[in-house]
Coordinates of C-alpha atoms and ligand atoms in Angstrom, one line a residue:
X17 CA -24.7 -9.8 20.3
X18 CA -24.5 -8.0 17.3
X19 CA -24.2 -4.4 17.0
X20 CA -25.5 -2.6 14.3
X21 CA -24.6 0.9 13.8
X22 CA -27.0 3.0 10.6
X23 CA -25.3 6.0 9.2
X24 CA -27.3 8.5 7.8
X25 CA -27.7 12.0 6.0
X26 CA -24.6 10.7 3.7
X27 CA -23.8 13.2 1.3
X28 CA -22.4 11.3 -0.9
X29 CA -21.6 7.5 -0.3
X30 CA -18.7 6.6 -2.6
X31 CA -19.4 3.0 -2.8
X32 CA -16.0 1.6 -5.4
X33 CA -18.4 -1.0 -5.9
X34 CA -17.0 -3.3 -8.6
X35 CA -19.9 -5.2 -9.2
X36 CA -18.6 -8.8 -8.5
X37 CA -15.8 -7.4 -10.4
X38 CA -11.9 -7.9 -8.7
X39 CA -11.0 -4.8 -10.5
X40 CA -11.6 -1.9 -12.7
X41 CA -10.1 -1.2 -15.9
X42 CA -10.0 1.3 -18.8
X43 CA -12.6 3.7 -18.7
X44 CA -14.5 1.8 -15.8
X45 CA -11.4 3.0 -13.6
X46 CA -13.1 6.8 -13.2
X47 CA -16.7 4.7 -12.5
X48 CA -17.3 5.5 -8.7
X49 CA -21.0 4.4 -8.0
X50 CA -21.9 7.3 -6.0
X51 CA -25.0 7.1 -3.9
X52 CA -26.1 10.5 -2.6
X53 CA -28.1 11.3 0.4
X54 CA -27.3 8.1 1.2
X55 CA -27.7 5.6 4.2
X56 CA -25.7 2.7 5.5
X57 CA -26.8 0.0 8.3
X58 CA -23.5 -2.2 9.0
X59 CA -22.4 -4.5 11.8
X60 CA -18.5 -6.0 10.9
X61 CA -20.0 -5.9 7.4
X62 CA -21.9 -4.1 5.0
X63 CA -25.5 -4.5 5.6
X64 CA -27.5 -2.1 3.8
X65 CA -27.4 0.7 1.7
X66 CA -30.0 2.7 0.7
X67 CA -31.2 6.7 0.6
X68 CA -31.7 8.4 4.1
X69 CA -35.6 8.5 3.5
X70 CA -36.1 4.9 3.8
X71 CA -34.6 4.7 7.6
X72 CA -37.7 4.3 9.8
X73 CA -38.1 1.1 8.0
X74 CA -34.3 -0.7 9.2
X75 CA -35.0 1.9 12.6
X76 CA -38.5 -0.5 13.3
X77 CA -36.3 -4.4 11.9
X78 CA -33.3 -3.4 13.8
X79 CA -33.4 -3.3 17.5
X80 CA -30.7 -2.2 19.0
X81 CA -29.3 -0.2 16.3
X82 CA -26.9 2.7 17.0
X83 CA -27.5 6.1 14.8
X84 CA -25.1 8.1 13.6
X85 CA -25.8 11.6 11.6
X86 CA -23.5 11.9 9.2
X87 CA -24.6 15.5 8.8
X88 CA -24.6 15.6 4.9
X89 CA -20.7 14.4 5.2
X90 CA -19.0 11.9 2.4
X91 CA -18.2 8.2 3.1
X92 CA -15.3 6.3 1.6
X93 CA -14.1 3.8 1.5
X94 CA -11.1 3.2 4.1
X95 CA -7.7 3.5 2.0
X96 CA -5.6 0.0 1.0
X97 CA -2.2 1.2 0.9
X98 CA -0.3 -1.5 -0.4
X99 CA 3.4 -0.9 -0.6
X100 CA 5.4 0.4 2.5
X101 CA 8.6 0.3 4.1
X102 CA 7.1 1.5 7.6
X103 CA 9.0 -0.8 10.2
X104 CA 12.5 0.7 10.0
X105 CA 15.2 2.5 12.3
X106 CA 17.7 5.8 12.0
X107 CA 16.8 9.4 10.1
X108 CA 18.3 9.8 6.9
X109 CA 17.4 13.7 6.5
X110 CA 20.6 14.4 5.8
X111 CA 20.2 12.2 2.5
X112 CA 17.4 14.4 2.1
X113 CA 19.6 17.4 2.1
X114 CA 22.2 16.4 -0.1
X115 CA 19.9 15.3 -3.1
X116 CA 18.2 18.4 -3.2
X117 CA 21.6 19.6 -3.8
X118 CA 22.1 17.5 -6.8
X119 CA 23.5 14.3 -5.6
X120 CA 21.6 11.1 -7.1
X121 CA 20.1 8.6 -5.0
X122 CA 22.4 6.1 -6.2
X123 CA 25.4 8.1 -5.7
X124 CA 24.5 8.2 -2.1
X125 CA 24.1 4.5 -2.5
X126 CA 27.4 4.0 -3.5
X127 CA 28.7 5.9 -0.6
X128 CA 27.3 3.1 1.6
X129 CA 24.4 5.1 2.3
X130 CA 20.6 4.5 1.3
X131 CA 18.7 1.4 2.2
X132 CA 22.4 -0.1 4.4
X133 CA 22.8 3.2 6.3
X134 CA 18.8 2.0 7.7
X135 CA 20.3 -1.5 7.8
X136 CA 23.2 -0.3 9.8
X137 CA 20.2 1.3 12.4
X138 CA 17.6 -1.4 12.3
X139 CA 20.6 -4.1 13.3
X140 CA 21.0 -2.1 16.0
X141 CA 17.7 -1.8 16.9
X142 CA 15.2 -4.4 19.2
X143 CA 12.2 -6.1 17.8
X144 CA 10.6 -3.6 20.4
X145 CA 12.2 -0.6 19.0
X146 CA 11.2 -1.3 15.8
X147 CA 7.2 -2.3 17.0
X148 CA 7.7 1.3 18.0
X149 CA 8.7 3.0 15.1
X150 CA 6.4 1.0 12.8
X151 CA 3.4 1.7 15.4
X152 CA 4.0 5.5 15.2
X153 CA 3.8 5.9 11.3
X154 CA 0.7 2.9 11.0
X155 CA -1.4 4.7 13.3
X156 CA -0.7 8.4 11.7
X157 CA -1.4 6.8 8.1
X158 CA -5.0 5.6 9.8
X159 CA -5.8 9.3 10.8
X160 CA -4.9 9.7 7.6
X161 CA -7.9 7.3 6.4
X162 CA -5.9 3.8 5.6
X163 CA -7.2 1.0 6.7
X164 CA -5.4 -1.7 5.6
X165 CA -1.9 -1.5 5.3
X166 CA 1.3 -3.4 3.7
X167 CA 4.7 -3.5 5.6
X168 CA 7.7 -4.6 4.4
X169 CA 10.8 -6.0 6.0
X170 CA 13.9 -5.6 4.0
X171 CA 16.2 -3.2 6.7
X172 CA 17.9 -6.2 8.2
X173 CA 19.8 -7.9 5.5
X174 CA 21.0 -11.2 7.9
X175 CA 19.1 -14.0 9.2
X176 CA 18.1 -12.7 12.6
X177 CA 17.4 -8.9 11.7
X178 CA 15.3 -9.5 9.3
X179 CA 13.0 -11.7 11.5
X180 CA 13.6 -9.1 13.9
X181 CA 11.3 -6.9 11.7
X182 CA 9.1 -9.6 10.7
X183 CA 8.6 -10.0 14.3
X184 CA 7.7 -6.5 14.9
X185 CA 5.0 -6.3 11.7
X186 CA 3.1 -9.6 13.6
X187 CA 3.4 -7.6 16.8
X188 CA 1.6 -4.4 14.6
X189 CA -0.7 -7.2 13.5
X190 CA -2.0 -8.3 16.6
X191 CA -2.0 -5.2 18.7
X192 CA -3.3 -2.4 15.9
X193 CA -6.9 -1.6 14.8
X194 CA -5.3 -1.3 11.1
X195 CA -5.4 -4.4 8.9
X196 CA -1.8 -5.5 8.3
X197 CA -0.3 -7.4 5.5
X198 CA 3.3 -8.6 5.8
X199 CA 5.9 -8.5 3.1
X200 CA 9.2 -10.6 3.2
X201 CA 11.8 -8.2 1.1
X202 CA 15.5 -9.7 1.9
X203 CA 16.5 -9.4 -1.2
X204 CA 16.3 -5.3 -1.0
X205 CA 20.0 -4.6 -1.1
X206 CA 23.1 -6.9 -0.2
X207 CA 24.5 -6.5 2.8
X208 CA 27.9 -5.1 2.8
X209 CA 29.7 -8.9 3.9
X210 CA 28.5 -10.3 1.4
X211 CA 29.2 -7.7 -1.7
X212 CA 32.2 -9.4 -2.7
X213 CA 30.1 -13.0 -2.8
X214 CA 26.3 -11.8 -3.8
X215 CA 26.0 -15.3 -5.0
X216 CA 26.5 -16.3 -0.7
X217 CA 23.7 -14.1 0.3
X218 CA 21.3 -15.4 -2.4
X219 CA 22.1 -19.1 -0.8
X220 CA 21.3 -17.6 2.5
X221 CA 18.2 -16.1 1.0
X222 CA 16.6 -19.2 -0.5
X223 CA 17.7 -21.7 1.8
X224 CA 17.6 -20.3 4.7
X225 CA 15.4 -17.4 5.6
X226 CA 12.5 -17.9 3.1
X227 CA 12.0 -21.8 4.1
X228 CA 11.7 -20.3 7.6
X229 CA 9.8 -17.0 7.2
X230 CA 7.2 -19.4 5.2
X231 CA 7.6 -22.0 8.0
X232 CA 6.8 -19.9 10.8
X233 CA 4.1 -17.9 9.0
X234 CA 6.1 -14.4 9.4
X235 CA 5.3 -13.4 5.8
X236 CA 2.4 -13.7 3.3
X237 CA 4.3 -11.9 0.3
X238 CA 8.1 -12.5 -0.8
X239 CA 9.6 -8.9 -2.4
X240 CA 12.4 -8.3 -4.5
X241 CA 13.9 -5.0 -5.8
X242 CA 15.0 -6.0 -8.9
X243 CA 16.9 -2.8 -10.2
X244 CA 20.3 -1.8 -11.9
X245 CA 22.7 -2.0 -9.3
X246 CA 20.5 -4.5 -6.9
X247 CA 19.0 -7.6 -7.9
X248 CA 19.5 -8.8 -11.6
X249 CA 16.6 -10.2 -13.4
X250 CA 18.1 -13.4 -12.9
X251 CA 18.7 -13.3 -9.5
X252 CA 14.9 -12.1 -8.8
X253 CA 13.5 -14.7 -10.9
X254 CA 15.6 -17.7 -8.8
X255 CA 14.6 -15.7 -5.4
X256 CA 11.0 -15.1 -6.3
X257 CA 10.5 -19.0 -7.8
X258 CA 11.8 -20.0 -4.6
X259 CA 9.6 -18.3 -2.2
X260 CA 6.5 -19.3 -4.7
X261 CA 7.3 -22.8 -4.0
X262 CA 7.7 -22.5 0.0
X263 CA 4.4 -20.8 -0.6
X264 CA 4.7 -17.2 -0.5
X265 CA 2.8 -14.9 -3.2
X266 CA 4.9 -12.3 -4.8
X267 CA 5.3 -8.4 -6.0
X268 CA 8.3 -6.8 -7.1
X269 CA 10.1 -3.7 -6.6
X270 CA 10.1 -3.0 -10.7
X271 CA 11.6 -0.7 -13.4
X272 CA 12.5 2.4 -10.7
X273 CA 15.4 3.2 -11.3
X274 CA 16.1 2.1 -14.7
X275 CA 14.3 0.7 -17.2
X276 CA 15.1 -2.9 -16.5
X277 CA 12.8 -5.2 -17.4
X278 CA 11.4 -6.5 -14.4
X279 CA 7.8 -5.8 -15.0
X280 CA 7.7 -8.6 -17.3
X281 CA 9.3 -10.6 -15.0
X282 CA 6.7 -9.6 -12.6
X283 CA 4.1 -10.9 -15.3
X284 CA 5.9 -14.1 -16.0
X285 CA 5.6 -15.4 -12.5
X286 CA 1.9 -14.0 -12.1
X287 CA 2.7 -12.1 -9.1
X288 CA 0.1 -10.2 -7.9
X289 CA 1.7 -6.4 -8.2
X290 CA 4.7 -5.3 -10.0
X291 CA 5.3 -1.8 -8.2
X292 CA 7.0 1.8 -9.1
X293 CA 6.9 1.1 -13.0
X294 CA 8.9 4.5 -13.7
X295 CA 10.6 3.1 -16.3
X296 CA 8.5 0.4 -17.5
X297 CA 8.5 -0.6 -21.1
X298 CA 5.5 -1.1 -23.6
X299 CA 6.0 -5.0 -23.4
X300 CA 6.0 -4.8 -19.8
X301 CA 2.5 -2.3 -19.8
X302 CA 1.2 -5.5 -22.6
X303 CA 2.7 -8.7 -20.5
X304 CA 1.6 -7.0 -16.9
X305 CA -2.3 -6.6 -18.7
X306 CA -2.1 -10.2 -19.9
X307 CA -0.7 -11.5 -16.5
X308 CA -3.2 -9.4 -14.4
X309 CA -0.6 -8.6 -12.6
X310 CA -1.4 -5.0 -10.8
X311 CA 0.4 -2.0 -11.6
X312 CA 1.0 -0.4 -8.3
X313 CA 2.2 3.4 -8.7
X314 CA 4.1 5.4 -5.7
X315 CA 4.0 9.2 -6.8
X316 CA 5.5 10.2 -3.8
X317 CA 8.7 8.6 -4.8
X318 CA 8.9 9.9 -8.0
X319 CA 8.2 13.4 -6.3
X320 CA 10.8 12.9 -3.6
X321 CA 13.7 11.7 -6.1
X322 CA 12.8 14.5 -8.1
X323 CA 12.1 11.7 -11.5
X324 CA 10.0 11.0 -13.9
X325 CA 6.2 9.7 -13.3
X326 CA 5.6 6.4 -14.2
X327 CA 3.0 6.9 -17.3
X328 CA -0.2 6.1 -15.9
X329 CA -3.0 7.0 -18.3
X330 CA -0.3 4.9 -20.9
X331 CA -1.4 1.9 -19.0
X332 CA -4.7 3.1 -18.4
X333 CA -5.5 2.8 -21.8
X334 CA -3.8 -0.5 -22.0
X335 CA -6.2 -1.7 -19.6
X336 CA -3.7 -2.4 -16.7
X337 CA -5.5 -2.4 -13.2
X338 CA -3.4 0.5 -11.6
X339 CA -3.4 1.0 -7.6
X340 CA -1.7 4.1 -5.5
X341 CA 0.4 3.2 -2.4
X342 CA 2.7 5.4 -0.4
X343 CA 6.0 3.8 -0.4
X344 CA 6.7 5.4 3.1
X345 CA 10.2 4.4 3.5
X346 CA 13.1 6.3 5.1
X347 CA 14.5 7.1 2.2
X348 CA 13.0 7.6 -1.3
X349 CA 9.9 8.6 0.3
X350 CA 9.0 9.8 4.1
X351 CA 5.5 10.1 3.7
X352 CA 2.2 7.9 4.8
X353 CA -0.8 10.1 4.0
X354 CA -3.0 8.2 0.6
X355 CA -4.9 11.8 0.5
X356 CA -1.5 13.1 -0.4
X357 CA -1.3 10.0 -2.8
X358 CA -4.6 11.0 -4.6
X359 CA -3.4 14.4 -4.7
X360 CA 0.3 13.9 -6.5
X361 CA -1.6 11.2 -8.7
X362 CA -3.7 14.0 -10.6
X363 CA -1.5 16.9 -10.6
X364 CA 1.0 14.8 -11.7
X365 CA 0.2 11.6 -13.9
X366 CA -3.0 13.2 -15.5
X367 CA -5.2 11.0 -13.1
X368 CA -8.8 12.1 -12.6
X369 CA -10.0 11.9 -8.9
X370 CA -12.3 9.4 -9.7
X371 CA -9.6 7.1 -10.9
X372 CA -7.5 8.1 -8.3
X373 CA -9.8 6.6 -5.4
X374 CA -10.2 3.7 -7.3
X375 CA -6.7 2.8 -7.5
X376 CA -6.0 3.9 -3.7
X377 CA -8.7 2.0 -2.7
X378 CA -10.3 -0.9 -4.5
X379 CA -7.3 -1.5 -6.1
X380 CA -5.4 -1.7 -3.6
X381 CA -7.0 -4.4 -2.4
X382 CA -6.8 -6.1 -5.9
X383 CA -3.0 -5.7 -5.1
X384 CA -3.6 -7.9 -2.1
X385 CA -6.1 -10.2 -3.5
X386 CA -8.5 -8.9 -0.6
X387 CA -10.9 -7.2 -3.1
X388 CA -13.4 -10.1 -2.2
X389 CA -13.6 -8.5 1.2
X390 CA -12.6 -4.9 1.8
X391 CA -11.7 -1.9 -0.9
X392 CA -15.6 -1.1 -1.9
X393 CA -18.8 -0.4 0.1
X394 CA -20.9 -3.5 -1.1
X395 CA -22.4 -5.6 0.5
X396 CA -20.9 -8.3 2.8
X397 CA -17.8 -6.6 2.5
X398 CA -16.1 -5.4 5.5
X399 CA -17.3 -2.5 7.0
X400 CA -13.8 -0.3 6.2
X401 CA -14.6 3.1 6.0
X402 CA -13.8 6.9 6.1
X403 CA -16.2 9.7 7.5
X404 CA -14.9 12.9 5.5
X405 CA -15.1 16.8 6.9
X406 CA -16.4 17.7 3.2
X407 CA -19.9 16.7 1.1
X408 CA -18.0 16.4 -1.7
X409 CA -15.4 13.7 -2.3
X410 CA -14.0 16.0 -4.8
X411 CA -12.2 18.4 -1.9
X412 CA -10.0 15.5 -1.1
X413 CA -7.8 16.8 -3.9
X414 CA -9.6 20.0 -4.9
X415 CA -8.5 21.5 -1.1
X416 CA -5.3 20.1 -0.5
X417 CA -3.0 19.4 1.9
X418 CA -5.3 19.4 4.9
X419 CA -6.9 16.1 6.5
X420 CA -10.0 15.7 5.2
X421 CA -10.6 12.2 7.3
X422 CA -13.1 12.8 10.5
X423 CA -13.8 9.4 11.3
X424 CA -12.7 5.9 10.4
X425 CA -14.4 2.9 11.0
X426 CA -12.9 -0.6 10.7
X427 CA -15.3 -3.9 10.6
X428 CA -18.2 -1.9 11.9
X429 CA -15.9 -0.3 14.7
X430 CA -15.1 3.4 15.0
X431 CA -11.5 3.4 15.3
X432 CA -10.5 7.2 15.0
Ligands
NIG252 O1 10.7 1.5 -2.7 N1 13.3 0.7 -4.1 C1 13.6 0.2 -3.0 N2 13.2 0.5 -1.8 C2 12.6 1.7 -1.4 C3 13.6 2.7 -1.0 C4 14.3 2.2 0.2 C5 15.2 3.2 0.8 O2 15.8 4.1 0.2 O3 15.3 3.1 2.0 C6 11.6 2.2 -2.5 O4 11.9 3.3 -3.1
FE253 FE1 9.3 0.4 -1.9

């Protein structure tokens, strides 16, 4: 049987709705479609949406229908967070410590620290411990208000560790409410046997672990963190052709740390995000446009590292699609909350809240290629959704750093 639930005495029902559209670009990026005193009827989809004075007629067609009063509350739509490091091992608070004393990230990097001091943890760790870790922080981001939610591996560094996390992301996948999409990322760092011979790890990269991730289904995306001091743009493009044609889609870790041309890299091989983008150039902002590839910015990192923003109303007005993601990771950012997201986006790269919930949202799932089924209120879309505390979206940022989210609702389901 089907169960319909109708929601009603909506505030203000923030639909995203693209319009048949996969994304939203230039000054359409702000564009909201906002219903007020709104109703929804939905069952694992979207329905119907109307104004709360038309009820009695989908009350009289509809059964069995649950009501719920939304007592002049907003409705969202549930947040896409598409980039996330979330399935990891160890504490690196000390790191913490010592960069707001000054040190660089990539001093402490050089030290043997960063992204292999988690390595060292995670190969330590059991497929179990790891479920455990990675449960913790995907169910805090959906009280949060995410939804759906993208987790990379990229901690393990050797054949069987990182399958271990791979393992434990399927595990999330099949045991959480959340929506989970999984992200190969062995080429994140190389591991410390294999600094003297990168070119050995690479082998071990394209001929062994993505034939099999791609073989045993453990991945969707392949990732690559193509950076000074990491991957060379060479090196990424012979990784990320090679998971392309074992039939993995791609995004790339791009221009964080240095200006490095990896965003047109990202273009060239139509992946589907190119993500950080500190230091991306103008032909990266023009090839990334042409490309549709989606520009996926992480303020939180930027915040955390202390660096520059990447230049988001730049690309705005370049017409990029831009989406907001967390980046939780143990290291350049330790944080899973979107409304924080929304919040560093227009304080700190000139973002209007309007844009900002497109981009952490719809967008999101544009980064995914899900927008043809969750990211917007419309309907046949999945019913992904947010109850807020507030009858104005607006509070979200305007009264910060509190959780606005009251309810969230996944396929029709009321999951917090
Ligand atoms: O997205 N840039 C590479 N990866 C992460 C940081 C990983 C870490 O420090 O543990 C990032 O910032
Ligand atoms: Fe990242």
């Amino acid at each position: 049987m089907v169960v319909r639930t109708l929601f009603t005495n909506i505030s203000e029902l923030v639909t995203v709705s693209a319009e048949g559209k996969q994304a939203k670009v230039g000054a359409d990026l702000g564009n909201l479609n906002v219903h007020k005193n709104a109703a929804m009827l939905v069952s694992d989809t979207i329905e119907w949406i109307g104004e709360s004075h038309e009820i009695q007629h989908i009350i009289d067609t509809n059964n069995d229908v649950t009501v719920v009063n939304c007592r002049n509350k907003c409705i969202i739509p549930g947040f896409v967070d598409s980039h996330t490091h979330i399935v990891f091992a160890g504490n690196r608070s000390n790191e913490f410590a010592r960069r707001l004393q000054g040190v660089t990230y990539q001093q402490i990097a050089s030290e043997g620290g960063g992204i292999l001091a988690t390595m060292r943890a995670v190969r330590q760790s059991s497929v179990e411990d790891l479920y455990n870790t990675g449960k913790q922080l995907a169910l805090s981001a959906l009280r949060y208000g995410t939804t759906t939610i993208e987790i990379k591996s990229g901690y393990g560094l050797s054949v069987e560790a990182e399958l271990n996390q791979l393992k434990a992301i399927k595990k999330l996948q099949q045991e959480l409410p959340v929506r989970i999409v999984s992200t190969f990322l062995g080429a994140h760092d190389f591991p410390p046997e294999y600094h003297a011979n990168r070119e050995q790890y690479i082998d071990i990269l394209i001929n062994q672990m993505i034939p099999h991730v791609a073989e045993e289904g453990l991945a969707e995306y392949c990732d690559v963190f193509a950076d000074t001091g990491y991957y060379t743009i060479e090196q990424s493009r012979r990784i990320l052709t090679a998971a392309q044609q074992a039939g993995l889609k791609l995004r790339v870790h791009a221009d964080e740390l240095t200006p490095f041309g990896a965003a047109e890299l990202a273009a060239e091989l139509h992946a589907h995000s190119a993500d950080h983008l500190l230091y991306i150039s103008q032909q990266g902002i023009n090839a990334m446009r042409n490309a549709g590839t989606v520009a996926t910015l992480l303020p939180g990192t930027a915040y955390t590292l202390r660096l520059q923003y990447a230049p988001a109303r730049t690309m705005i007005d370049a017409n990029n699609i831009i989406a907001l993601a967390t980046d939780c990771n143990p290291g350049s950012c330790f944080m899973e909350n979107m409304q924080q997201v929304l919040s560093l986006a227009c304080m700190n790269m000139k973002m209007s809240i309007e844009e900002s919930l497109t981009a952490a949202t719809l967008h999101g799932a544009t980064a995914l290629r899900r927008a043809d089924s969750i990211g917007s209120l419309e309907l046949g879309k999945q019913a992904d959704f947010c109850i807020l505390d507030t009858a104005n979206y607006a509070d979200l940022v305007y009264h910060f750093g509190v959780n606005h989210i009251q309810q969230v609702w996944i396929a029709g389901k009321q999951v917090v």
